[in-house]
PDB file of N, CA and C in Angstrom:
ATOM      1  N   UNK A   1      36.393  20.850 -14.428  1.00  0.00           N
ATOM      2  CA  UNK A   1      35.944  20.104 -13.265  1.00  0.00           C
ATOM      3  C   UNK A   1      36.014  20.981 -12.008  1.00  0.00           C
ATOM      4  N   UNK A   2      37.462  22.024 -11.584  1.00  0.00           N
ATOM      5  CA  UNK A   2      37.136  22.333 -10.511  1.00  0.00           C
ATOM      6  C   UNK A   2      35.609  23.326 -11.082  1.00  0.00           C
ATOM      7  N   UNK A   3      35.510  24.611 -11.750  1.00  0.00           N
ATOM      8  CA  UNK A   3      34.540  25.036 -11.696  1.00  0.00           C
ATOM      9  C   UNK A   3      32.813  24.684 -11.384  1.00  0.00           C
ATOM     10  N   UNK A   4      32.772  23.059 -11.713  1.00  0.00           N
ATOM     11  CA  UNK A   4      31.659  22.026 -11.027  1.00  0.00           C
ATOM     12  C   UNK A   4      31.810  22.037  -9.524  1.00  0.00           C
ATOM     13  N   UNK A   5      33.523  21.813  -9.379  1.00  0.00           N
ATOM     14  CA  UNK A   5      33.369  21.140  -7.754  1.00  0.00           C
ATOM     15  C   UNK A   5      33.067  22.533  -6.778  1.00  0.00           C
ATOM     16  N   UNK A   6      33.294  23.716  -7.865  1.00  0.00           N
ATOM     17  CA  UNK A   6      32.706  24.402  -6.822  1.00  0.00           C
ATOM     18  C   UNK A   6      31.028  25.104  -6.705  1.00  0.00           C
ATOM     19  N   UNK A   7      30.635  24.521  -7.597  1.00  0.00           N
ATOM     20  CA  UNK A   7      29.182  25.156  -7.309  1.00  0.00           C
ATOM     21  C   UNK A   7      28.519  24.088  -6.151  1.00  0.00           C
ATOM     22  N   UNK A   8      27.367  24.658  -5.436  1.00  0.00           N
ATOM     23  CA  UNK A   8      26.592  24.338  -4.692  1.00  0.00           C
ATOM     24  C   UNK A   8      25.667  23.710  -5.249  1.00  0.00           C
ATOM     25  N   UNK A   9      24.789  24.122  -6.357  1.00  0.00           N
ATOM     26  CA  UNK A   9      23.429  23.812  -7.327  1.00  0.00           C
ATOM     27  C   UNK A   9      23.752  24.170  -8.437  1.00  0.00           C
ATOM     28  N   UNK A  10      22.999  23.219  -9.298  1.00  0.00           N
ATOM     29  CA  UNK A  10      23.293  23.583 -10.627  1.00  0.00           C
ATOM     30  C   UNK A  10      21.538  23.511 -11.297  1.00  0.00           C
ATOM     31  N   UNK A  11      21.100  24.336 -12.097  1.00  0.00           N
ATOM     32  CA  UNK A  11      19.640  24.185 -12.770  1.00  0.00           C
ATOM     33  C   UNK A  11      19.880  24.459 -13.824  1.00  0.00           C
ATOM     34  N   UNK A  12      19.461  23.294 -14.723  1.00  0.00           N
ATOM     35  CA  UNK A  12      19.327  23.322 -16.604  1.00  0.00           C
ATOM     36  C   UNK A  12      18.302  23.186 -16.966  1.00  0.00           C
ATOM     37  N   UNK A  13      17.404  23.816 -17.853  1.00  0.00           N
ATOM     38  CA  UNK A  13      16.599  23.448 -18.987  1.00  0.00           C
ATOM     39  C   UNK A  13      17.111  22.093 -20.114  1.00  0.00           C
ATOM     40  N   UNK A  14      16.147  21.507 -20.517  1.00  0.00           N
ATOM     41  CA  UNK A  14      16.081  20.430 -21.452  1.00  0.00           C
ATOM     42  C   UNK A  14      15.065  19.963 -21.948  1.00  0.00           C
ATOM     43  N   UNK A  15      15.485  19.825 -23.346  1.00  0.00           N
ATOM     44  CA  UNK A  15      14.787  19.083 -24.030  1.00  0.00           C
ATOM     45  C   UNK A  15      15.353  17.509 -24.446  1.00  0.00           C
ATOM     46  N   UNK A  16      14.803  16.525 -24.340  1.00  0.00           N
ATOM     47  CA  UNK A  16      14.711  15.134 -25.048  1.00  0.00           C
ATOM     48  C   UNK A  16      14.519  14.258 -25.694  1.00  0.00           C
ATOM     49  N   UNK A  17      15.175  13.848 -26.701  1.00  0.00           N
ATOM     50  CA  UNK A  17      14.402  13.345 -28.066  1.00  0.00           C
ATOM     51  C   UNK A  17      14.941  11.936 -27.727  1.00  0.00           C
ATOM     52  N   UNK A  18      13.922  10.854 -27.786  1.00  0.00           N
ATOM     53  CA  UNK A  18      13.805   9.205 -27.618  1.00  0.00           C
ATOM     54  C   UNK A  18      13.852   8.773 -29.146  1.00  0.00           C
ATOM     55  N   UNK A  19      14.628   7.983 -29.797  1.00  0.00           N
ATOM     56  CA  UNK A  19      14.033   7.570 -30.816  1.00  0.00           C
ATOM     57  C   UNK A  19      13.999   5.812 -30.538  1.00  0.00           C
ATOM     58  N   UNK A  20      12.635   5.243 -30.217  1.00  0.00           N
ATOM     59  CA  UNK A  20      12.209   4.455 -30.426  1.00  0.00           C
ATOM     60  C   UNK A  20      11.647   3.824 -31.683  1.00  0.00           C
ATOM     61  N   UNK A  21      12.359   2.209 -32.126  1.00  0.00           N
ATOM     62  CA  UNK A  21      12.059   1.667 -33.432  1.00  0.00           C
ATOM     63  C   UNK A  21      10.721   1.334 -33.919  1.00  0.00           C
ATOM     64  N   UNK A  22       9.980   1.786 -32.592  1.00  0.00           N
ATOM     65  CA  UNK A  22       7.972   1.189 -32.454  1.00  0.00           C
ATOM     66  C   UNK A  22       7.562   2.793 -32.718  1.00  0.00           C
ATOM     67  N   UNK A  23       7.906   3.420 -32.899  1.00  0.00           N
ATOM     68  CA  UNK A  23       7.667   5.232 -33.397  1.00  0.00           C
ATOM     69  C   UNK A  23       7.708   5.607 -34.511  1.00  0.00           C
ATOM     70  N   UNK A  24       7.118   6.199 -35.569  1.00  0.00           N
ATOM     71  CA  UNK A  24       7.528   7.135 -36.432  1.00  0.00           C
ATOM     72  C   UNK A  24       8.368   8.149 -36.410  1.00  0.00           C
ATOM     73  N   UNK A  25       8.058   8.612 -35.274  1.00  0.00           N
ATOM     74  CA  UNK A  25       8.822  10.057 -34.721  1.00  0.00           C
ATOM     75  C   UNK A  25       9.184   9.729 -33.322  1.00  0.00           C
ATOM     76  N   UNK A  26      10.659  11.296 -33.161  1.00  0.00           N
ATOM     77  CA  UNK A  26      10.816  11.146 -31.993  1.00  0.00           C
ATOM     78  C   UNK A  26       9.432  11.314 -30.536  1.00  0.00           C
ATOM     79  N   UNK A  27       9.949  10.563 -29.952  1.00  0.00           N
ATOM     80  CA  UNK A  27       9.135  11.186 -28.780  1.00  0.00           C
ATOM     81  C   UNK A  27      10.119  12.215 -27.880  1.00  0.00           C
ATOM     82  N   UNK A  28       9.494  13.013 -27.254  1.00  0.00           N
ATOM     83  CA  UNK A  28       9.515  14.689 -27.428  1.00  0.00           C
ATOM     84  C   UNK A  28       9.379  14.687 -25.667  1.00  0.00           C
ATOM     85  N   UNK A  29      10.414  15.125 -25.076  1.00  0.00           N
ATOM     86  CA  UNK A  29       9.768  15.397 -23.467  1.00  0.00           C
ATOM     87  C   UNK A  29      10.623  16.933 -23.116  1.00  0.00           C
ATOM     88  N   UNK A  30      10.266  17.473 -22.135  1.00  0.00           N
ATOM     89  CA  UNK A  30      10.975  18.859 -21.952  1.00  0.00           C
ATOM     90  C   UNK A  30      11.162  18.976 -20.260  1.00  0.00           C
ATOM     91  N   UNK A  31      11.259  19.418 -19.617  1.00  0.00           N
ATOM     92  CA  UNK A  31      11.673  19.878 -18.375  1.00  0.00           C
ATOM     93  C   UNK A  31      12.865  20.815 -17.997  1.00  0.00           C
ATOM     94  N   UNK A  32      12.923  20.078 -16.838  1.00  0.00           N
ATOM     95  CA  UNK A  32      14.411  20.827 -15.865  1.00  0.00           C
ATOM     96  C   UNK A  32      15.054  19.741 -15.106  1.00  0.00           C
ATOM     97  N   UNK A  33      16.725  20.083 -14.860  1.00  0.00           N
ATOM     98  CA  UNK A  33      17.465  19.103 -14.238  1.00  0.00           C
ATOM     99  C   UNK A  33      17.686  19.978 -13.217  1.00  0.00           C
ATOM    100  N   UNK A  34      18.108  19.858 -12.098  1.00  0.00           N
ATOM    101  CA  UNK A  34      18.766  20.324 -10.791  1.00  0.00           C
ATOM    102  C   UNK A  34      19.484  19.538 -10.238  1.00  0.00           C
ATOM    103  N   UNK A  35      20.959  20.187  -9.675  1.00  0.00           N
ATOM    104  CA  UNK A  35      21.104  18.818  -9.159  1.00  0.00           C
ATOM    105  C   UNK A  35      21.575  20.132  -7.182  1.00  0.00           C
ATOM    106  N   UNK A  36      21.907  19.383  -6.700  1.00  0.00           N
ATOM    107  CA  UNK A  36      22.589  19.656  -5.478  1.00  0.00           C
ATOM    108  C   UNK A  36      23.250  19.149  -4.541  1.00  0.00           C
ATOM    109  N   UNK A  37      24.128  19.811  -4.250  1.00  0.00           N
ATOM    110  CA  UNK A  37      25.295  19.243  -3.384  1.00  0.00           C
ATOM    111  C   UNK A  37      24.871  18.523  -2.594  1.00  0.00           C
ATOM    112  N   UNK A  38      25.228  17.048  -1.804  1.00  0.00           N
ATOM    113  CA  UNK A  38      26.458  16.547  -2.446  1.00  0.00           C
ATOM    114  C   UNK A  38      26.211  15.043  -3.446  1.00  0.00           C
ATOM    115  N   UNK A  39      24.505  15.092  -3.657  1.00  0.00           N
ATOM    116  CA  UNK A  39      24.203  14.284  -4.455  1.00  0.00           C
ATOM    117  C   UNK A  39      23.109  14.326  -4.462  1.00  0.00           C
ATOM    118  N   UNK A  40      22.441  14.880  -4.736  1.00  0.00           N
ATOM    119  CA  UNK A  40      20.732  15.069  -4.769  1.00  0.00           C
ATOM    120  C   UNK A  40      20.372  15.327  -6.635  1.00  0.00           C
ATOM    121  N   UNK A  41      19.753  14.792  -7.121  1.00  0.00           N
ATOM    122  CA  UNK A  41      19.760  15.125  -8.500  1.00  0.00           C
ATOM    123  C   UNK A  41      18.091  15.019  -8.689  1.00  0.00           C
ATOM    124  N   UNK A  42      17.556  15.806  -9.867  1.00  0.00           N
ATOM    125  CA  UNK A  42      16.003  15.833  -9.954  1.00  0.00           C
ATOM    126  C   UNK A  42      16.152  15.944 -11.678  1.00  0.00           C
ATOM    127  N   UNK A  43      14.663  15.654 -12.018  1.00  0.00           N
ATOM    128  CA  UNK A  43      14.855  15.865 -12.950  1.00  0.00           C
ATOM    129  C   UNK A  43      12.952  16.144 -13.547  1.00  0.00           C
ATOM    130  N   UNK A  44      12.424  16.962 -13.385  1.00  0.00           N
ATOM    131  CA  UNK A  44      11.281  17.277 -13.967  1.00  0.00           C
ATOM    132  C   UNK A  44      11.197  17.164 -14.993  1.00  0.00           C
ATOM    133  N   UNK A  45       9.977  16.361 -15.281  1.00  0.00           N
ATOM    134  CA  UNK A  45       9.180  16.710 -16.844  1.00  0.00           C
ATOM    135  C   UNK A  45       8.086  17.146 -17.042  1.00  0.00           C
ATOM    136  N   UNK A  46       7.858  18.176 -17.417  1.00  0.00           N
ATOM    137  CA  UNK A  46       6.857  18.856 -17.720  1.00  0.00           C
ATOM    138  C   UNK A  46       6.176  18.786 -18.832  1.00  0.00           C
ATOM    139  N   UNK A  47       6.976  18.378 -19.797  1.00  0.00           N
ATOM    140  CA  UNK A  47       6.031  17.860 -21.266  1.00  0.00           C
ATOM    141  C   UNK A  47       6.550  16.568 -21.939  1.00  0.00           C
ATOM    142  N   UNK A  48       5.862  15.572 -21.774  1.00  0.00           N
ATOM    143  CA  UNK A  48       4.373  15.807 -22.589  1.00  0.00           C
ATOM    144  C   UNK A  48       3.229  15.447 -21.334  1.00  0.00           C
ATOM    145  N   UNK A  49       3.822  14.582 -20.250  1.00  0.00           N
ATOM    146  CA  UNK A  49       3.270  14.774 -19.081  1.00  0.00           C
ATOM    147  C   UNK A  49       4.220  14.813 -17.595  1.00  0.00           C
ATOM    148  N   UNK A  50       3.777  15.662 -16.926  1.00  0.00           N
ATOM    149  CA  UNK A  50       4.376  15.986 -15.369  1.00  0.00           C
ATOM    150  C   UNK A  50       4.862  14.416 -14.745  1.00  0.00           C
ATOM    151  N   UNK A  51       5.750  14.895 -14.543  1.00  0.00           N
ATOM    152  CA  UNK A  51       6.878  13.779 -13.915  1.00  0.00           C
ATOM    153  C   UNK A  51       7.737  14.097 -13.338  1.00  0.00           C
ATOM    154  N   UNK A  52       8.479  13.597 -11.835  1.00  0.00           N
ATOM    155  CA  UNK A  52       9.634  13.929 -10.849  1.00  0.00           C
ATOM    156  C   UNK A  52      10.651  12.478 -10.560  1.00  0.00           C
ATOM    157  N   UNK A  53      11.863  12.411 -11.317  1.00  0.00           N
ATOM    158  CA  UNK A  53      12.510  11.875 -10.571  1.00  0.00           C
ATOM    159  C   UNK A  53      13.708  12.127 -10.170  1.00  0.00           C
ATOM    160  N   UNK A  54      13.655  11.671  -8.780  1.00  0.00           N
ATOM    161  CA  UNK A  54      14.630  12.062  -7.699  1.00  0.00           C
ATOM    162  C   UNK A  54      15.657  11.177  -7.256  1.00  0.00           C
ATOM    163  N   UNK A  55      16.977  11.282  -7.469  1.00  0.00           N
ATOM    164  CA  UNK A  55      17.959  10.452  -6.745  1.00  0.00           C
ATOM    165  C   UNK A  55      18.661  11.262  -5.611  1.00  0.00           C
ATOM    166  N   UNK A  56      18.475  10.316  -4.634  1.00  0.00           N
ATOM    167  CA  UNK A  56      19.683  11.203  -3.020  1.00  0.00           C
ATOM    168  C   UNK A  56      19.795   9.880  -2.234  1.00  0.00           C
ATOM    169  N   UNK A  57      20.804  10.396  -1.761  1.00  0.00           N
ATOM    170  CA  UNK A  57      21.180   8.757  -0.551  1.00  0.00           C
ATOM    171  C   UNK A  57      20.457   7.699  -1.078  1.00  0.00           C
ATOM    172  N   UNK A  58      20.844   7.256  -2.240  1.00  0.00           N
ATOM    173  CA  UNK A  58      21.130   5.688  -2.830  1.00  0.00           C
ATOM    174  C   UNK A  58      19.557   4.896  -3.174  1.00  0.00           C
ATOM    175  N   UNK A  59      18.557   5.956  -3.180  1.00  0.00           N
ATOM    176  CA  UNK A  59      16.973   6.435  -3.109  1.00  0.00           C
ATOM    177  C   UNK A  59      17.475   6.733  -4.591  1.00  0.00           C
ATOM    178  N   UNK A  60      15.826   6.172  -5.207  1.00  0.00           N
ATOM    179  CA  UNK A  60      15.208   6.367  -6.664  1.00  0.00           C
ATOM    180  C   UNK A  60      14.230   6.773  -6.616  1.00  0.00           C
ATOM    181  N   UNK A  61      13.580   7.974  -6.728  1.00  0.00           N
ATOM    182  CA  UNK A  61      12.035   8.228  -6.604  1.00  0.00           C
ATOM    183  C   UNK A  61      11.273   9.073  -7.914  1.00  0.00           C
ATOM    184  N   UNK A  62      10.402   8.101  -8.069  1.00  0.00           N
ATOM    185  CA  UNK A  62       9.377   8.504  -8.854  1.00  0.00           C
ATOM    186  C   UNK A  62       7.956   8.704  -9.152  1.00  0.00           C
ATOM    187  N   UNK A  63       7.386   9.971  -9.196  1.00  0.00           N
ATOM    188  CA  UNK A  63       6.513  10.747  -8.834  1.00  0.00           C
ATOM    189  C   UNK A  63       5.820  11.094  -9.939  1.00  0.00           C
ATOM    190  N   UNK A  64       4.987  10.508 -10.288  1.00  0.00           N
ATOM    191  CA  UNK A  64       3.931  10.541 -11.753  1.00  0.00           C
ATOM    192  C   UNK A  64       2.270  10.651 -11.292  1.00  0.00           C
ATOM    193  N   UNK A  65       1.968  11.925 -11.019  1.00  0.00           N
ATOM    194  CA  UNK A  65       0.397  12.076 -11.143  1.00  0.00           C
ATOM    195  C   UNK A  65       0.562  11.996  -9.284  1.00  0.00           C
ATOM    196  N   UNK A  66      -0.472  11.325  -8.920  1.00  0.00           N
ATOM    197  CA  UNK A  66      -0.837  11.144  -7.534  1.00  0.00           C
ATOM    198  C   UNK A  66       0.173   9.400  -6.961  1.00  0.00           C
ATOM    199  N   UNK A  67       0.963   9.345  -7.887  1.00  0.00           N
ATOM    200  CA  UNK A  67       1.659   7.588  -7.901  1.00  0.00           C
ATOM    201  C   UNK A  67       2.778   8.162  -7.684  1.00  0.00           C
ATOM    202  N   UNK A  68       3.378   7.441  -6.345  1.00  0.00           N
ATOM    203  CA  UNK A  68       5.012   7.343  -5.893  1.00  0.00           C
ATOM    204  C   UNK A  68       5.479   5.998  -5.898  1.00  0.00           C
ATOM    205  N   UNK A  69       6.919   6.123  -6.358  1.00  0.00           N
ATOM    206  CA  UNK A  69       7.336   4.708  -6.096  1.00  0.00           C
ATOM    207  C   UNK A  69       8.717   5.029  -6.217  1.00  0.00           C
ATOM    208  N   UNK A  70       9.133   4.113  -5.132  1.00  0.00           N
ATOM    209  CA  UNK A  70      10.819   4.330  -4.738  1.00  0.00           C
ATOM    210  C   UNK A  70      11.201   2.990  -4.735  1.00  0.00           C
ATOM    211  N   UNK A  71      12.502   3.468  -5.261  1.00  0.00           N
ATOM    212  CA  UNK A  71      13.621   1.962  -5.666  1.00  0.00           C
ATOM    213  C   UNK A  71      14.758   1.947  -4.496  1.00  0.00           C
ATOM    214  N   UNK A  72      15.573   0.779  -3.882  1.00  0.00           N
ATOM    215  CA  UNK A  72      16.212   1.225  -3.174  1.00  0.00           C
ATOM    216  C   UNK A  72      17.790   0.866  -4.576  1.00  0.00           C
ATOM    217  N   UNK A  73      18.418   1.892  -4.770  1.00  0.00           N
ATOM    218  CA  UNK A  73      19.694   1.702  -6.047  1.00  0.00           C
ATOM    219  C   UNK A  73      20.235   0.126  -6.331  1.00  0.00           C
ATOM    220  N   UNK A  74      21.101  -0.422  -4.918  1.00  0.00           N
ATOM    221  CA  UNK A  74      20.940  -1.214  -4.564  1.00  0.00           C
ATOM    222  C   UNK A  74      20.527  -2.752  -4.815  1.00  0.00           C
ATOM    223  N   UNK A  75      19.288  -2.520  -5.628  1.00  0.00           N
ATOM    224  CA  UNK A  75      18.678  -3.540  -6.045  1.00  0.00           C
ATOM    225  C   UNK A  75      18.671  -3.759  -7.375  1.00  0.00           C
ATOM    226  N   UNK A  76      18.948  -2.247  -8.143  1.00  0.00           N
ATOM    227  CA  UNK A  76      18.861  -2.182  -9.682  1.00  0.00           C
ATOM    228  C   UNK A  76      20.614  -2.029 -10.045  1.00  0.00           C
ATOM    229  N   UNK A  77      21.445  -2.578  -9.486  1.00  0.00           N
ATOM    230  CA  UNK A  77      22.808  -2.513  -9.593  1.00  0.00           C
ATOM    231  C   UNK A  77      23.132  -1.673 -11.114  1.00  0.00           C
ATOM    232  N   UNK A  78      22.593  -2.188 -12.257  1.00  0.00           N
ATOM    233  CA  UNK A  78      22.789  -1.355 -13.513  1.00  0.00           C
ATOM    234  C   UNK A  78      22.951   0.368 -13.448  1.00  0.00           C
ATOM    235  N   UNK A  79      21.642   0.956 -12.496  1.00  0.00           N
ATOM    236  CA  UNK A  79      21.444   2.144 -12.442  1.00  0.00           C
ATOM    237  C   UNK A  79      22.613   2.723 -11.810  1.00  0.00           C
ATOM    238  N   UNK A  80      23.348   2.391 -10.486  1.00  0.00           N
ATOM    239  CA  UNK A  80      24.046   2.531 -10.014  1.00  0.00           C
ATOM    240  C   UNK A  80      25.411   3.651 -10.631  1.00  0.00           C
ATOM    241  N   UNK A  81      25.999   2.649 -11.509  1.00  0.00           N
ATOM    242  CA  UNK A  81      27.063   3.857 -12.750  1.00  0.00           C
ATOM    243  C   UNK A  81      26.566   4.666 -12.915  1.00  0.00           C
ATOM    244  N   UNK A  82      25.578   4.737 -14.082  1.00  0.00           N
ATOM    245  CA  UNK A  82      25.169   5.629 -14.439  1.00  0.00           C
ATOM    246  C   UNK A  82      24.621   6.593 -13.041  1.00  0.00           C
ATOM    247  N   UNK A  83      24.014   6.662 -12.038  1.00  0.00           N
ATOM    248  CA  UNK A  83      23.706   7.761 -11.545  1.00  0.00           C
ATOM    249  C   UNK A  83      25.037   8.286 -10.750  1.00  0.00           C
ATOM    250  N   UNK A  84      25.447   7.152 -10.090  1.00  0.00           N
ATOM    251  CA  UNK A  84      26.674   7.890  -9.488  1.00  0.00           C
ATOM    252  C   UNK A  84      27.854   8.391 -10.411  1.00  0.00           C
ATOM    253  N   UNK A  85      28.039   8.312 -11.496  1.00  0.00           N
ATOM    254  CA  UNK A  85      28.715   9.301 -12.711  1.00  0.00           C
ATOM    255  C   UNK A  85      28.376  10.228 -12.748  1.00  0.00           C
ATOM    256  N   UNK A  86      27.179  10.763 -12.902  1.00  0.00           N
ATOM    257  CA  UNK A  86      26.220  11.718 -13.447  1.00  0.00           C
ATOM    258  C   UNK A  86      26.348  12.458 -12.439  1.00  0.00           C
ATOM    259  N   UNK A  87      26.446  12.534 -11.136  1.00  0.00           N
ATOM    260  CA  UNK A  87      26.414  12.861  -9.729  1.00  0.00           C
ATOM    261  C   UNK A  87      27.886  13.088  -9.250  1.00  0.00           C
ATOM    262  N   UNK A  88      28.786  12.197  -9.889  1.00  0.00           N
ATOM    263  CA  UNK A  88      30.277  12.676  -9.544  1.00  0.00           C
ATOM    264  C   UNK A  88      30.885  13.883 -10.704  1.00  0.00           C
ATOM    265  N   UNK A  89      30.150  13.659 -11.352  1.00  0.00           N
ATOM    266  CA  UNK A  89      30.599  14.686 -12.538  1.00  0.00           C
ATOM    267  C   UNK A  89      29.986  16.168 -12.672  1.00  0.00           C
ATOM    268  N   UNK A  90      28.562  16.317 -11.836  1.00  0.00           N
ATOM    269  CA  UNK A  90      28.349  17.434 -11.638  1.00  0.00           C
ATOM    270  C   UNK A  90      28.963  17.809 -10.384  1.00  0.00           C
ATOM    271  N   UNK A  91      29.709  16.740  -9.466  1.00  0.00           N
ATOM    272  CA  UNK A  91      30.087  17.457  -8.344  1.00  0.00           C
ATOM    273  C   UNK A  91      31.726  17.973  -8.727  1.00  0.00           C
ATOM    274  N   UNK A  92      32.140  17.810  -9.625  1.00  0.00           N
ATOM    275  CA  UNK A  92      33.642  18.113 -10.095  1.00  0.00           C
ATOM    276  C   UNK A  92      34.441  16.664  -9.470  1.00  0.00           C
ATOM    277  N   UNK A  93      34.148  15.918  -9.348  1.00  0.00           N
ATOM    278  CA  UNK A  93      34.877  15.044  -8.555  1.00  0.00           C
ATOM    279  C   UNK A  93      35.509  13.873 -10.110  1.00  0.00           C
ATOM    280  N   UNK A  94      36.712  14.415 -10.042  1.00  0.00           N
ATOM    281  CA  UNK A  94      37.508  13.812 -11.452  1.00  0.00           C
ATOM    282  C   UNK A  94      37.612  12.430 -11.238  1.00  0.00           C
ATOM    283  N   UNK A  95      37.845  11.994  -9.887  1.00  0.00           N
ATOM    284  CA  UNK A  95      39.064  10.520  -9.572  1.00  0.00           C
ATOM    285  C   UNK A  95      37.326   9.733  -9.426  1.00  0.00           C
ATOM    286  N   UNK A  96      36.427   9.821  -9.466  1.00  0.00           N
ATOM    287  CA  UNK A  96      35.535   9.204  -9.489  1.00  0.00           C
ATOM    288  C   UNK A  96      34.929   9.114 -10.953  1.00  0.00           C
ATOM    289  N   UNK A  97      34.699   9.923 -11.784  1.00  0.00           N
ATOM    290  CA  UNK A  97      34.148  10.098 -13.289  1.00  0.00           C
ATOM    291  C   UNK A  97      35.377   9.513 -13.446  1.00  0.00           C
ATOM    292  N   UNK A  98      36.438   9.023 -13.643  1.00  0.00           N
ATOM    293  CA  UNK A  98      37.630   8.598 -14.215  1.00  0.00           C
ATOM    294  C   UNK A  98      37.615   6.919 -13.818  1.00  0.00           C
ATOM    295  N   UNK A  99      37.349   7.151 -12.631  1.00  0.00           N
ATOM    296  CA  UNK A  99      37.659   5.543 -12.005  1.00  0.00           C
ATOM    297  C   UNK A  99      35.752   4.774 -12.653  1.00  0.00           C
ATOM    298  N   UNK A 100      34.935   5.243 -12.366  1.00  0.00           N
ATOM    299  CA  UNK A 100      33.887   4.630 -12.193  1.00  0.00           C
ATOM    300  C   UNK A 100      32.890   5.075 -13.243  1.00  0.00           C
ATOM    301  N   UNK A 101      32.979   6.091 -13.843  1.00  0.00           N
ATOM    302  CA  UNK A 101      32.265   6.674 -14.752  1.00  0.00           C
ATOM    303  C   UNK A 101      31.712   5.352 -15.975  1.00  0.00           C
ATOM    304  N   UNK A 102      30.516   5.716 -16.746  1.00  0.00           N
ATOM    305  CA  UNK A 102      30.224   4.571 -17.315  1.00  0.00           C
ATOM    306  C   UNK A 102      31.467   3.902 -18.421  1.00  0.00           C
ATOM    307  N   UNK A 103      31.849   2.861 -18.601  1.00  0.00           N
ATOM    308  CA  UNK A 103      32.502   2.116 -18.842  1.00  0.00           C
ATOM    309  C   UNK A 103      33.832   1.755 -18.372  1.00  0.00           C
ATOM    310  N   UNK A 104      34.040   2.539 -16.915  1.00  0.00           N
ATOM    311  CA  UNK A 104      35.232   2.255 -16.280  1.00  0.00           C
ATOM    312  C   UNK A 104      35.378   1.516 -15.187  1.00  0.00           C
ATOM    313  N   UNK A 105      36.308   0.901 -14.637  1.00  0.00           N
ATOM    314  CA  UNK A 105      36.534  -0.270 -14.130  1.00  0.00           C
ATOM    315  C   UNK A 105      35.794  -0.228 -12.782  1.00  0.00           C
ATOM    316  N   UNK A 106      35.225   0.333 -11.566  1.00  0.00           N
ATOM    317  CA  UNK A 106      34.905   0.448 -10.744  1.00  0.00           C
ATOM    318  C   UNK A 106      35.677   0.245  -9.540  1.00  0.00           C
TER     319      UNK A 106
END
């Protein structure tokens, strides 16, 4: 964790396999994650089609083709854990992934 809390940016490659029960096969997506201090997270997809979504200051944004559409977090309370985990845990921040992380008490 400290070695997280001290980076500034972090950039990963990924691949994603969905297995949906309406599929034969996985469905298949690829991109990049970024995230940046002190909560900015992205997440490109580049295959099988171009896609951007963006979480920062409590903002959901998603960017498909010439179509934007932003969520305010807020409203989708579910998303909430999960992003702010995901976001406390790349920032090294333990007492938050511990306290609030998905399935913990909040």
């Amino acid at each position: 964790m400290a070695l997280l809390a001290a980076r500034e940016h972090a950039r990963a490659h990924f691949i994603q396999r969905q297995y949906l029960s309406v599929l034969d096969q996985p469905l298949l997506s690829s991109g990049e994650l970024s995230y940046d201090r002190p909560g900015h997270l992205e997440q490109r997809i580049l295959k099988p089609r171009a896609q951007t979504l963006l979480y920062d200051a409590g903002q959901v944004t998603l960017e498909r083709g010439r179509h934007r559409y932003q969520l305010d977090v807020r409203s989708y309370p579910q998303l909430l854990p999960f992003l702010e985990s995901l976001s406390a845990t790349l920032a090294g921040d333990r007492a938050v992934v511990i306290c609030c992380g998905p399935g913990g008490v909040g």
